[in-house]
Coordinates of C-alpha atoms in Angstrom, one line a residue:
M178 CA 58.9 13.4 -43.8
S179 CA 56.4 16.0 -44.9
S180 CA 53.5 17.4 -42.9
A181 CA 51.1 17.3 -45.8
T182 CA 48.6 15.5 -43.7
A183 CA 49.9 16.4 -40.3
S184 CA 46.7 16.0 -38.4
A185 CA 45.6 13.0 -40.2
G186 CA 47.2 10.6 -37.8
H187 CA 45.4 12.0 -34.7
H188 CA 42.1 10.3 -34.9
H189 CA 39.7 9.9 -32.1
G190 CA 39.0 6.2 -32.8
A191 CA 39.7 4.0 -35.8
P192 CA 39.5 5.6 -39.2
S193 CA 36.8 4.5 -41.7
R194 CA 37.7 2.4 -44.7
S195 CA 37.8 5.5 -47.0
E196 CA 40.0 7.4 -44.5
F197 CA 42.3 4.4 -44.1
L198 CA 42.8 4.1 -47.9
A199 CA 43.4 7.9 -48.1
L200 CA 46.0 7.6 -45.3
S201 CA 47.7 4.7 -47.0
L202 CA 47.8 6.6 -50.3
G203 CA 49.1 9.7 -48.5
A204 CA 51.9 7.6 -47.0
L205 CA 53.0 6.6 -50.5
G206 CA 53.5 10.3 -51.4
V207 CA 55.2 11.4 -48.1
V208 CA 56.7 8.5 -46.2
Y209 CA 58.1 6.5 -49.1
G210 CA 59.3 9.3 -51.4
D211 CA 63.0 9.0 -50.4
I212 CA 63.3 5.2 -50.3
G213 CA 61.1 5.0 -53.5
T214 CA 63.7 6.9 -55.6
S215 CA 66.6 4.6 -54.6
P216 CA 66.2 2.4 -57.8
L217 CA 67.4 5.5 -59.7
Y218 CA 71.0 5.1 -58.4
A219 CA 71.4 2.1 -56.0
V220 CA 72.0 -0.8 -58.4
K221 CA 74.0 1.4 -60.7
E222 CA 76.5 2.2 -57.8
C223 CA 76.9 -1.5 -57.1
L224 CA 77.1 -3.0 -60.6
A225 CA 77.7 -0.4 -63.3
Y226 CA 81.4 -1.4 -63.8
P227 CA 83.6 0.2 -65.2
A228 CA 81.5 3.4 -65.3
V229 CA 81.4 3.5 -61.5
V230 CA 84.8 3.1 -59.9
H231 CA 83.9 1.1 -56.8
A232 CA 81.3 -1.2 -58.5
V233 CA 82.0 -4.9 -59.0
E234 CA 82.1 -6.5 -62.5
P235 CA 78.5 -7.7 -63.1
V236 CA 79.3 -11.4 -63.6
P237 CA 76.2 -13.6 -62.7
T238 CA 77.4 -14.5 -59.2
A239 CA 78.1 -10.9 -58.4
V240 CA 74.7 -9.8 -59.7
L241 CA 72.9 -12.4 -57.7
G242 CA 74.9 -11.6 -54.6
V243 CA 74.2 -7.8 -54.8
L244 CA 70.5 -8.4 -55.3
S245 CA 70.4 -10.8 -52.4
L246 CA 72.1 -8.2 -50.2
I247 CA 69.7 -5.5 -51.3
L248 CA 66.6 -7.7 -50.6
W249 CA 67.8 -8.8 -47.1
A250 CA 69.0 -5.3 -46.2
M251 CA 65.5 -4.0 -46.9
T252 CA 64.0 -6.9 -45.0
S253 CA 66.2 -6.6 -41.9
V254 CA 66.2 -2.8 -41.6
V255 CA 62.8 -1.7 -42.9
V256 CA 60.6 -4.7 -42.1
V257 CA 62.1 -6.2 -38.9
K258 CA 63.7 -3.1 -37.3
Y259 CA 61.4 -0.3 -38.1
L260 CA 58.0 -1.7 -39.1
T261 CA 58.0 -4.5 -36.5
F262 CA 59.8 -3.0 -33.5
V263 CA 60.8 0.7 -33.6
M264 CA 57.3 1.8 -34.6
R265 CA 56.0 0.4 -31.3
A266 CA 57.7 3.4 -29.6
D267 CA 55.1 6.1 -30.3
N268 CA 55.1 9.3 -28.3
K269 CA 51.3 9.8 -28.1
G270 CA 51.1 8.9 -31.8
E271 CA 54.2 10.8 -32.9
G272 CA 57.5 9.3 -34.0
G273 CA 61.0 10.5 -35.0
I274 CA 64.3 10.7 -33.2
L275 CA 63.5 13.6 -30.9
A276 CA 60.1 12.1 -30.0
L277 CA 61.8 8.8 -29.2
A278 CA 64.4 10.5 -27.0
A279 CA 61.6 12.3 -25.2
L280 CA 60.0 9.0 -24.3
I281 CA 63.1 7.8 -22.3
P282 CA 62.9 8.7 -18.6
P283 CA 66.0 10.4 -17.3
K284 CA 68.2 8.6 -14.8
G285 CA 68.1 10.0 -11.3
E286 CA 68.3 13.8 -11.2
A287 CA 69.8 14.2 -14.7
R288 CA 67.0 16.5 -15.8
R289 CA 67.8 19.0 -13.1
G290 CA 71.5 19.5 -14.0
V291 CA 73.1 21.9 -16.5
R292 CA 74.5 19.0 -18.5
L293 CA 72.7 17.1 -21.3
T294 CA 72.5 13.3 -20.8
L295 CA 74.1 11.0 -23.3
V296 CA 70.7 10.0 -24.6
T297 CA 69.8 13.6 -25.3
M298 CA 73.2 14.2 -26.9
A299 CA 72.7 11.2 -29.2
S300 CA 69.3 12.3 -30.3
L301 CA 70.6 15.8 -31.1
L302 CA 73.4 14.3 -33.1
G303 CA 70.8 12.2 -35.0
A304 CA 68.8 15.3 -35.6
G305 CA 71.9 17.1 -37.0
L306 CA 72.6 14.2 -39.3
L307 CA 69.0 14.3 -40.6
Y308 CA 69.8 17.9 -41.8
G309 CA 72.8 16.6 -43.7
D310 CA 70.5 13.9 -45.2
G311 CA 67.9 16.6 -46.0
I312 CA 70.5 18.5 -48.1
I313 CA 71.8 15.5 -50.0
T314 CA 68.5 13.8 -50.8
P315 CA 67.1 16.6 -53.1
A316 CA 70.4 16.9 -54.8
I317 CA 71.0 13.2 -55.6
S318 CA 67.4 12.4 -56.4
V319 CA 66.9 15.3 -58.9
L320 CA 70.4 14.7 -60.4
S321 CA 69.9 11.0 -60.9
A322 CA 66.5 11.6 -62.5
I323 CA 67.7 14.2 -65.0
E324 CA 70.7 12.0 -65.9
G325 CA 68.2 9.8 -67.7
L326 CA 68.3 12.4 -70.5
A327 CA 72.0 11.4 -71.1
V328 CA 70.8 7.8 -71.7
A329 CA 68.4 9.1 -74.4
T330 CA 71.1 11.1 -76.2
D331 CA 74.6 12.2 -75.4
A332 CA 73.8 15.7 -76.8
L333 CA 71.8 16.4 -73.6
T334 CA 74.6 15.4 -71.2
P335 CA 75.8 19.1 -70.7
A336 CA 72.2 20.1 -69.8
V337 CA 71.9 17.7 -66.9
R338 CA 73.4 20.1 -64.3
P339 CA 71.7 23.3 -65.3
I340 CA 68.3 21.6 -65.5
S341 CA 68.8 20.0 -62.0
V342 CA 69.8 23.4 -60.6
A343 CA 66.7 25.0 -62.2
I344 CA 64.4 22.3 -60.7
L345 CA 65.9 22.7 -57.2
V346 CA 65.6 26.5 -57.3
A347 CA 61.9 26.2 -58.3
L348 CA 61.3 23.5 -55.6
F349 CA 62.6 25.7 -52.8
T350 CA 61.0 28.8 -54.2
V351 CA 57.5 27.4 -54.0
Q352 CA 57.9 26.2 -50.4
R353 CA 56.5 29.5 -49.0
H354 CA 53.2 28.9 -50.7
G355 CA 52.7 25.6 -48.8
T356 CA 52.3 22.0 -50.2
H357 CA 48.6 21.4 -49.3
R358 CA 47.5 22.4 -52.8
I359 CA 49.6 19.7 -54.5
G360 CA 50.1 17.3 -51.6
R361 CA 46.9 15.4 -52.4
V362 CA 48.3 14.4 -55.9
F363 CA 51.6 13.2 -54.4
G364 CA 50.1 9.8 -53.4
W365 CA 48.7 9.2 -56.9
I366 CA 52.0 10.1 -58.6
M367 CA 53.9 7.8 -56.2
L368 CA 51.4 5.0 -56.7
T369 CA 51.9 5.3 -60.5
W370 CA 55.7 5.3 -59.8
F371 CA 55.7 2.1 -57.8
V372 CA 53.4 0.3 -60.3
V373 CA 55.7 1.4 -63.2
L374 CA 58.7 0.2 -61.2
G375 CA 57.1 -3.2 -60.7
V376 CA 55.9 -3.6 -64.3
E377 CA 59.3 -2.7 -65.7
G378 CA 60.9 -5.2 -63.4
V379 CA 58.5 -8.0 -64.3
V380 CA 59.2 -7.6 -68.0
W381 CA 63.0 -8.2 -67.5
I382 CA 62.5 -10.9 -64.9
L383 CA 60.4 -12.8 -67.4
R384 CA 63.3 -12.5 -69.9
E385 CA 65.9 -13.7 -67.4
P386 CA 64.0 -15.9 -64.8
S387 CA 67.3 -17.1 -63.3
V388 CA 67.5 -13.8 -61.4
V389 CA 65.0 -15.0 -58.9
R390 CA 67.7 -17.2 -57.3
A391 CA 68.8 -14.0 -55.5
L392 CA 65.9 -14.5 -53.1
N393 CA 68.2 -17.0 -51.4
P394 CA 70.3 -15.1 -48.8
W395 CA 73.1 -17.6 -49.4
Y396 CA 74.1 -15.7 -52.5
G397 CA 74.7 -12.6 -50.5
I398 CA 76.8 -14.5 -48.0
Q399 CA 78.8 -16.0 -50.8
F400 CA 79.3 -12.6 -52.4
L401 CA 80.8 -11.2 -49.2
A402 CA 83.0 -14.2 -48.6
H403 CA 84.3 -14.1 -52.2
Y404 CA 84.9 -10.4 -52.6
R405 CA 86.0 -9.8 -48.9
W406 CA 87.3 -6.2 -48.6
H407 CA 85.7 -5.1 -51.8
G408 CA 82.5 -6.7 -50.9
F409 CA 82.6 -5.0 -47.5
L410 CA 83.1 -1.6 -49.2
L411 CA 80.2 -2.3 -51.5
L412 CA 77.9 -2.4 -48.5
G413 CA 78.3 1.4 -48.6
S414 CA 76.4 1.3 -51.9
V415 CA 73.9 -1.3 -50.9
V416 CA 72.9 1.0 -48.0
L417 CA 71.4 3.3 -50.6
V418 CA 68.3 1.0 -50.9
I419 CA 67.3 1.8 -47.3
T420 CA 67.9 5.6 -47.3
G421 CA 64.6 7.0 -46.2
G422 CA 63.9 4.2 -43.8
E423 CA 63.9 6.6 -40.9
A424 CA 61.0 8.4 -42.5
L425 CA 58.7 5.5 -41.8
Y426 CA 59.1 6.1 -38.1
A427 CA 59.3 9.9 -38.3
D428 CA 56.0 10.2 -40.1
M429 CA 54.1 7.7 -37.9
G430 CA 52.1 10.6 -36.3
H431 CA 51.0 11.9 -39.7
F432 CA 49.5 8.6 -41.0
G433 CA 49.5 6.0 -38.2
R434 CA 51.2 2.6 -38.0
R435 CA 48.7 0.5 -40.0
P436 CA 48.5 2.7 -43.2
I437 CA 52.3 2.9 -43.3
R438 CA 52.7 -0.8 -42.9
V439 CA 49.9 -1.6 -45.5
A440 CA 51.4 0.8 -48.0
W441 CA 54.8 -0.9 -47.6
Y442 CA 53.7 -4.5 -47.9
T443 CA 51.1 -4.1 -50.7
I444 CA 52.7 -1.4 -53.0
V445 CA 56.2 -0.2 -52.0
M446 CA 58.2 -3.3 -51.3
P447 CA 56.8 -5.3 -54.2
G448 CA 57.5 -2.4 -56.6
L449 CA 61.0 -1.9 -55.3
V450 CA 62.0 -5.6 -55.2
L451 CA 60.7 -6.3 -58.7
N452 CA 62.5 -3.3 -60.1
Y453 CA 65.8 -4.2 -58.4
F454 CA 65.5 -7.7 -59.7
G455 CA 64.6 -6.4 -63.1
Q456 CA 67.8 -4.3 -63.2
G457 CA 69.7 -7.4 -62.2
A458 CA 68.1 -9.3 -65.0
L459 CA 69.2 -6.5 -67.4
F460 CA 72.8 -7.0 -66.3
L461 CA 72.5 -10.8 -66.8
S462 CA 71.1 -10.3 -70.3
R463 CA 73.6 -7.8 -71.6
P464 CA 77.4 -8.2 -72.3
L465 CA 79.8 -7.2 -69.5
G466 CA 80.4 -3.5 -69.3
S467 CA 77.6 -2.5 -71.7
V468 CA 75.2 -1.2 -69.0
T469 CA 75.9 2.2 -67.5
N470 CA 72.6 3.4 -66.2
P471 CA 70.4 0.3 -65.5
F472 CA 67.3 2.1 -64.3
F473 CA 66.8 4.1 -67.5
E474 CA 68.0 1.2 -69.7
L475 CA 65.1 -0.9 -68.6
V476 CA 63.1 1.0 -71.3
S477 CA 64.3 1.8 -74.8
G478 CA 63.8 4.4 -77.5
G479 CA 61.3 7.2 -76.9
W480 CA 60.1 5.6 -73.7
V481 CA 63.1 7.1 -71.9
Y482 CA 61.6 10.6 -71.9
P483 CA 58.3 9.6 -70.1
Q484 CA 60.6 7.7 -67.7
V485 CA 62.6 10.8 -67.1
V486 CA 59.5 12.9 -66.4
L487 CA 58.0 10.4 -64.0
A488 CA 61.4 9.9 -62.3
T489 CA 61.7 13.7 -61.9
L490 CA 58.3 14.0 -60.3
A491 CA 59.2 11.2 -57.9
A492 CA 62.5 12.9 -57.1
I493 CA 60.7 16.2 -56.4
I494 CA 58.3 14.4 -54.1
A495 CA 61.2 12.7 -52.3
S496 CA 62.9 16.1 -51.9
Q497 CA 59.7 17.7 -50.7
A498 CA 59.4 15.1 -48.0
M499 CA 62.9 15.8 -46.7
I500 CA 62.4 19.6 -46.9
S501 CA 59.2 19.4 -44.9
G502 CA 60.9 17.0 -42.5
A503 CA 63.6 19.6 -41.9
F504 CA 61.0 22.2 -41.1
S505 CA 59.2 19.8 -38.7
I506 CA 62.4 18.8 -36.8
T507 CA 63.4 22.5 -36.5
R508 CA 60.1 23.3 -34.9
Q509 CA 60.4 20.4 -32.5
A510 CA 64.0 21.4 -31.5
M511 CA 62.9 25.0 -31.1
Q512 CA 60.0 24.1 -28.9
L513 CA 62.1 21.8 -26.8
G514 CA 64.7 24.6 -26.3
Y515 CA 67.5 23.3 -28.5
L516 CA 67.4 25.9 -31.2
P517 CA 66.7 29.7 -31.2
R518 CA 63.4 31.1 -32.4
V519 CA 63.0 31.1 -36.1
S520 CA 60.1 32.3 -38.4
V521 CA 57.4 29.6 -38.4
I522 CA 54.8 30.5 -41.1
H523 CA 51.7 28.3 -41.2
T524 CA 50.7 27.6 -44.8
S525 CA 47.4 25.9 -44.1
A526 CA 44.5 27.0 -41.9
K527 CA 43.4 23.4 -41.5
H528 CA 46.6 21.5 -40.6
E529 CA 48.8 22.6 -37.6
G530 CA 51.8 20.7 -39.0
Q531 CA 52.0 22.4 -42.4
I532 CA 54.7 25.0 -41.9
F533 CA 57.3 27.0 -43.7
I534 CA 60.6 28.2 -42.1
P535 CA 62.4 30.7 -44.4
E536 CA 65.8 30.4 -42.7
V537 CA 65.9 26.6 -43.0
N538 CA 64.6 26.7 -46.5
A539 CA 67.4 29.1 -47.5
V540 CA 70.1 27.0 -45.9
L541 CA 68.9 23.8 -47.5
M542 CA 68.7 25.5 -51.0
V543 CA 72.2 26.8 -50.8
G544 CA 73.5 23.5 -49.6
C545 CA 71.7 21.5 -52.3
L546 CA 72.9 23.8 -55.1
A547 CA 76.5 23.7 -53.7
L548 CA 76.3 19.9 -53.8
V549 CA 75.0 19.8 -57.4
L550 CA 77.6 22.3 -58.7
G551 CA 80.4 20.8 -56.6
F552 CA 79.9 17.1 -57.1
G553 CA 78.3 17.3 -60.5
S554 CA 76.8 13.7 -60.8
S555 CA 74.8 11.3 -58.7
T556 CA 77.7 8.8 -58.7
S557 CA 79.9 11.4 -57.0
L558 CA 77.1 12.4 -54.6
A559 CA 76.5 8.7 -53.7
A560 CA 79.9 8.7 -51.9
A561 CA 78.5 11.4 -49.5
Y562 CA 75.2 9.7 -49.1
G563 CA 74.6 6.9 -46.7
I564 CA 76.8 7.8 -43.7
A565 CA 74.3 10.3 -42.3
V566 CA 71.5 7.8 -42.8
M567 CA 73.3 5.0 -41.0
G568 CA 74.5 7.3 -38.3
T569 CA 70.9 8.2 -37.5
M570 CA 69.8 4.6 -37.7
M571 CA 72.6 3.6 -35.3
I572 CA 71.5 6.3 -32.8
T573 CA 67.9 5.1 -33.2
T574 CA 69.0 1.6 -32.2
T575 CA 70.8 3.0 -29.1
L576 CA 67.7 5.0 -28.1
F577 CA 65.5 1.9 -28.6
Y578 CA 67.7 0.0 -26.2
H579 CA 67.3 2.6 -23.5
L580 CA 63.6 2.9 -24.1
A581 CA 63.1 -0.9 -23.8
R582 CA 65.1 -1.0 -20.6
R583 CA 63.9 2.1 -18.8
R584 CA 60.3 2.6 -20.0
W585 CA 59.1 -0.8 -21.0
G586 CA 61.1 -2.7 -18.4
W587 CA 62.5 -5.4 -20.8
S588 CA 65.0 -7.8 -19.3
L589 CA 68.5 -7.9 -20.7
R590 CA 67.8 -11.5 -21.9
K591 CA 65.0 -10.1 -24.0
V592 CA 66.5 -6.9 -25.3
I593 CA 70.2 -7.8 -25.9
P594 CA 69.6 -10.4 -28.7
L595 CA 67.3 -8.0 -30.6
V596 CA 69.3 -4.9 -30.2
S597 CA 72.5 -6.8 -31.1
L598 CA 71.0 -7.9 -34.3
F599 CA 70.1 -4.3 -35.2
A600 CA 73.5 -3.1 -34.1
I601 CA 75.4 -5.7 -36.2
V602 CA 73.5 -4.6 -39.3
D603 CA 73.8 -0.9 -38.6
M604 CA 77.6 -1.2 -37.7
G605 CA 78.3 -3.2 -40.9
F606 CA 76.7 -0.5 -43.1
L607 CA 78.1 2.4 -41.0
S608 CA 81.7 1.2 -41.0
S609 CA 81.6 0.5 -44.8
N610 CA 80.3 4.0 -45.3
A611 CA 83.0 5.4 -43.1
M612 CA 85.5 4.4 -45.8
K613 CA 83.8 7.1 -48.0
I614 CA 84.4 10.0 -45.6
H615 CA 87.2 11.5 -47.7
H616 CA 85.2 11.0 -50.9
G617 CA 82.4 13.3 -49.7
G618 CA 81.1 11.5 -46.6
W619 CA 82.6 14.3 -44.5
F620 CA 79.8 16.7 -45.7
P621 CA 76.8 15.3 -43.7
L622 CA 79.1 14.7 -40.7
A623 CA 80.2 18.3 -40.8
V624 CA 76.6 19.4 -41.1
G625 CA 75.6 17.1 -38.2
A626 CA 78.5 18.4 -36.0
A627 CA 77.7 22.0 -36.7
V628 CA 74.0 21.5 -35.8
L629 CA 75.0 19.6 -32.7
I630 CA 77.3 22.4 -31.5
M631 CA 74.6 25.0 -32.2
M632 CA 71.9 23.0 -30.4
T633 CA 74.0 22.3 -27.3
T634 CA 75.4 25.8 -27.1
W635 CA 71.9 27.3 -27.3
W636 CA 70.5 24.8 -24.6
R637 CA 73.4 25.5 -22.3
G638 CA 73.2 29.3 -22.8
R639 CA 69.5 29.3 -22.1
T640 CA 69.9 27.2 -19.0
E641 CA 72.6 29.5 -17.6
L642 CA 70.5 32.5 -18.5
A643 CA 67.4 31.1 -16.8
L644 CA 69.5 30.4 -13.7
S645 CA 70.9 34.0 -13.7
M646 CA 67.4 35.4 -14.2
S647 CA 65.9 33.3 -11.4
A648 CA 68.6 34.4 -9.1
G649 CA 67.3 38.0 -9.5
S650 CA 63.7 37.1 -8.8
V651 CA 62.0 37.7 -5.4
P652 CA 59.9 35.1 -3.5
D653 CA 56.1 35.7 -3.7
D654 CA 55.6 36.3 0.1
I655 CA 58.3 39.0 0.3
F656 CA 57.1 40.8 -2.7
F657 CA 53.5 40.9 -1.7
A658 CA 54.4 41.9 1.9
D659 CA 56.4 44.8 0.4
L660 CA 53.6 45.7 -2.0
A661 CA 51.1 45.9 0.9
E662 CA 53.3 48.3 2.8
T663 CA 54.2 50.5 -0.2
P664 CA 51.4 52.4 -1.9
T665 CA 51.5 51.7 -5.6
H666 CA 49.4 53.4 -8.3
R667 CA 47.3 50.9 -10.2
V668 CA 46.0 51.6 -13.7
R669 CA 43.2 49.8 -15.5
G670 CA 43.8 46.8 -17.8
T671 CA 46.0 43.7 -17.7
A672 CA 49.7 43.3 -17.7
V673 CA 51.2 40.0 -18.8
F674 CA 54.7 39.3 -17.8
M675 CA 56.4 36.3 -19.6
T676 CA 58.6 34.3 -17.2
S677 CA 60.5 31.1 -17.5
G678 CA 60.1 30.2 -13.8
S679 CA 57.0 28.8 -12.1
D680 CA 57.4 30.6 -8.8
G681 CA 58.8 33.9 -7.6
I682 CA 58.4 37.4 -9.1
P683 CA 60.3 37.7 -12.3
N684 CA 63.1 40.2 -12.8
V685 CA 61.3 42.0 -15.6
L686 CA 58.4 42.9 -13.4
L687 CA 60.7 44.2 -10.7
H688 CA 62.5 46.2 -13.3
H689 CA 59.2 47.7 -14.5
L690 CA 58.0 48.5 -11.0
K691 CA 61.3 50.1 -10.0
H692 CA 61.4 52.5 -13.0
N693 CA 57.7 53.1 -13.8
Q694 CA 56.3 52.9 -10.2
V695 CA 53.0 51.7 -11.5
L696 CA 51.1 48.4 -11.9
H697 CA 48.0 47.3 -13.8
K698 CA 44.9 46.3 -11.8
Q699 CA 45.4 42.7 -13.1
V700 CA 48.8 41.2 -13.4
V701 CA 49.4 37.8 -15.0
L702 CA 52.7 35.9 -14.6
L703 CA 52.7 33.6 -17.5
S704 CA 55.0 30.6 -17.8
L705 CA 55.1 28.3 -20.9
V706 CA 56.4 24.8 -20.3
T707 CA 57.1 22.5 -23.3
E708 CA 56.4 18.9 -22.3
P709 CA 58.3 16.0 -23.9
V710 CA 55.1 14.9 -25.7
P711 CA 53.8 16.1 -29.1
W712 CA 50.4 17.3 -28.0
V713 CA 49.0 18.4 -24.6
P714 CA 45.2 18.1 -24.4
G715 CA 43.4 21.4 -23.9
N716 CA 41.6 20.4 -20.7
S717 CA 44.8 19.8 -18.8
A718 CA 47.1 22.3 -20.5
I719 CA 46.5 25.4 -18.3
D720 CA 46.8 25.9 -14.5
V721 CA 45.7 29.2 -13.0
T722 CA 46.5 30.2 -9.5
E723 CA 45.1 33.4 -8.0
L724 CA 47.7 35.1 -5.8
Q725 CA 47.2 38.5 -4.0
H726 CA 46.6 42.1 -5.0
G727 CA 45.1 41.2 -8.4
F728 CA 48.0 38.9 -9.4
F729 CA 47.5 35.5 -11.2
R730 CA 50.1 32.9 -12.0
V731 CA 49.3 31.0 -15.2
I732 CA 51.3 27.9 -16.2
A733 CA 50.5 26.7 -19.7
R734 CA 51.9 23.4 -21.0
V735 CA 52.3 22.8 -24.7
G736 CA 53.7 19.8 -26.7
F737 CA 56.7 20.1 -29.0
M738 CA 54.4 19.9 -32.1
Q739 CA 52.1 22.8 -30.9
S740 CA 52.4 26.5 -31.2
S741 CA 52.7 28.9 -28.3
D742 CA 49.8 31.3 -28.9
V743 CA 49.7 33.5 -25.8
P744 CA 46.5 35.5 -26.6
R745 CA 44.7 32.2 -27.2
I746 CA 46.0 30.8 -24.0
L747 CA 44.8 33.9 -22.1
A748 CA 41.4 33.7 -23.7
R749 CA 41.1 30.1 -22.3
C750 CA 41.8 31.5 -18.8
A751 CA 38.6 33.6 -18.8
S752 CA 36.6 30.8 -17.1
K753 CA 39.2 30.7 -14.3
G754 CA 39.0 34.3 -13.4
V755 CA 41.5 36.0 -15.7
T756 CA 39.7 38.5 -17.9
A757 CA 42.2 39.9 -20.5
E758 CA 40.5 42.2 -23.0
E759 CA 42.5 42.6 -26.2
M760 CA 42.7 46.4 -26.2
T761 CA 43.6 46.8 -22.5
T762 CA 46.2 44.1 -22.2
T763 CA 49.9 44.9 -22.4
Y764 CA 52.6 42.2 -22.7
Y765 CA 56.0 42.8 -21.0
L766 CA 59.1 41.1 -22.2
G767 CA 62.7 41.2 -21.1
R768 CA 65.4 41.9 -23.7
Q769 CA 68.6 40.6 -22.4
T770 CA 72.0 42.1 -23.4
L771 CA 74.7 39.6 -22.8
L772 CA 78.2 40.4 -21.5
T773 CA 80.5 37.4 -22.2
S774 CA 83.0 38.5 -19.5
G775 CA 81.2 36.8 -16.7
R776 CA 82.2 33.9 -14.5
I777 CA 79.9 31.2 -16.0
K778 CA 82.0 28.1 -16.8
M779 CA 81.4 28.1 -20.5
A780 CA 84.0 28.4 -23.2
R781 CA 84.4 32.0 -24.5
W782 CA 83.7 31.0 -28.1
R783 CA 80.5 29.3 -27.0
K784 CA 79.4 32.4 -25.1
R785 CA 80.0 34.4 -28.3
L786 CA 78.1 31.9 -30.4
F787 CA 75.2 32.0 -27.9
S788 CA 75.2 35.8 -28.0
F789 CA 75.2 35.8 -31.8
L790 CA 72.3 33.3 -31.9
M791 CA 70.4 35.3 -29.4
K792 CA 70.8 38.5 -31.3
N793 CA 69.6 36.8 -34.5
A794 CA 66.7 34.9 -33.1
R795 CA 63.3 36.0 -34.2
P796 CA 61.6 38.4 -31.7
P797 CA 59.3 36.7 -29.2
T798 CA 56.5 38.8 -30.5
D799 CA 56.3 36.5 -33.6
F800 CA 56.9 33.3 -31.7
F801 CA 54.2 33.9 -29.1
N802 CA 51.8 35.5 -31.6
L803 CA 51.7 38.7 -29.6
P804 CA 50.1 41.9 -31.1
P805 CA 53.2 44.1 -31.8
N806 CA 51.4 47.3 -30.7
R807 CA 50.7 45.9 -27.3
V808 CA 54.2 44.8 -26.4
V809 CA 56.7 46.6 -24.1
E810 CA 60.3 45.3 -23.9
L811 CA 62.5 46.1 -20.9
G812 CA 66.3 45.9 -21.3
V813 CA 68.4 43.9 -18.8
Q814 CA 72.2 43.4 -18.8
I815 CA 73.4 40.0 -17.8
E816 CA 77.0 38.8 -17.4
M817 CA 77.7 35.3 -18.6

């Protein structure tokens, strides 16, 4: 879910043929990195018996049954659910779970309350699970790629973990330099990867043509009927072939629907299916129990080493996509008011979406290294993988239902059969993965729960804080009547007061006037409103209202994919009467000190958590791109 071509999807009109091909190639390197590395470990977890404890013995009927389940899982989830239906839900071109939730209109007066709706809570949980997925994906992808060395020679087995750790450390270290320099080659590497996957698969399918019988879904049904409980549990490994499916929707805004669909149908799905069937043919051709790592055993001798190199590059690209996705979703959540301010560093002058967030990068790196060192192998990590993916997909199904009903106006007769089909598949995979919670599946759930608690605590705390601050504001007419009667010294220049409200005189201005007893000749009351859309067009983003006595109220609307650059916003107000010269403009901000002994109905531990988050949030100077030497902060004590 990278932002390597973040602005590519926002075209004014249809892209040219060359642009379309470039977008399709870019989608290979970003959208399909995660799902494209599934052949490294998915079939192994299902059929490499007895090397993998929960695998089934690879007798012919089992091999055909597993391949059939893999094929139809990809078809039902990726093709039918995401490519055909979910991708219709675009938020002005953008996709992803938060963008989807923002499309759903609230019921009644839900938006005005101090409680989050169930739809919003579900989307925040889904976002939290994506962080868990973002930690596991780099660890399992890199580990499974480097494990190919052990296939070449047992002597390299002890080196697998140290090499994996070194690659992950290097990967996270280079994030601060941005990915735009290497992003353009990602697509070509992944194109090579999918072609190699397909060629290797074809070679083995030609050796064992009987494997094509698995195209028949009846083999999958027979497998589940025969193995029953064990077959149900094995769905937890089959789900590994659709990990990364959510990225198709999340990256829709970067590339557009058509390039993503074309890349899937022409390159990705053929390469994946041929390789899965090739691994199945390998099992059918070899004695029982002799295959331990089917992906790397598709080649022999010295060809294993180039295979390891290419697999490692693909794993790095898959990891990069998830890391960039974590940066993107953090920025969205921060703009929407669900996370505290963090350092957002733009790594490209051309692309708004190419960002680096040091705090998130550090947390992901520590998490990945802990998983590699703690679990030690891709097989152990596979137990933790899947439950976060299916949890997110189940939430997407729920949100899609509410969107179809509330926004699109679909009747129950139309929406119930479709959503029921999605839900049955999702629940089947999710419940089979639930059996793996005590084997490591608890990890992504713990990450998701921690992120959900942090997001809801921050949102509730900010809501209560805004209510407290607005209670201390003064209506415009009373303030201006008082200002007219009381002589106040005015100095040259412009004062900009940041306020969360769109009416009334903010507390921080009253505080300034009370203590300094002076006002600038021009005073701007600036409110920034984040809309539930990714981008707000420039011509409708700013409203300027001239008040009295040199006061202006500016309400600027931004999307959740845009930056809040206050000096740039003020510059755009010049045509509407606000003249703010850089060297004579002062920005006034309130610095709140929270006392957790107040009467607000919020658990004490959540008050303390909110206070901690607020103290450690990045200063608004960075977030609003304010010149540090032109900022004045006024302290205010607030009881919560």
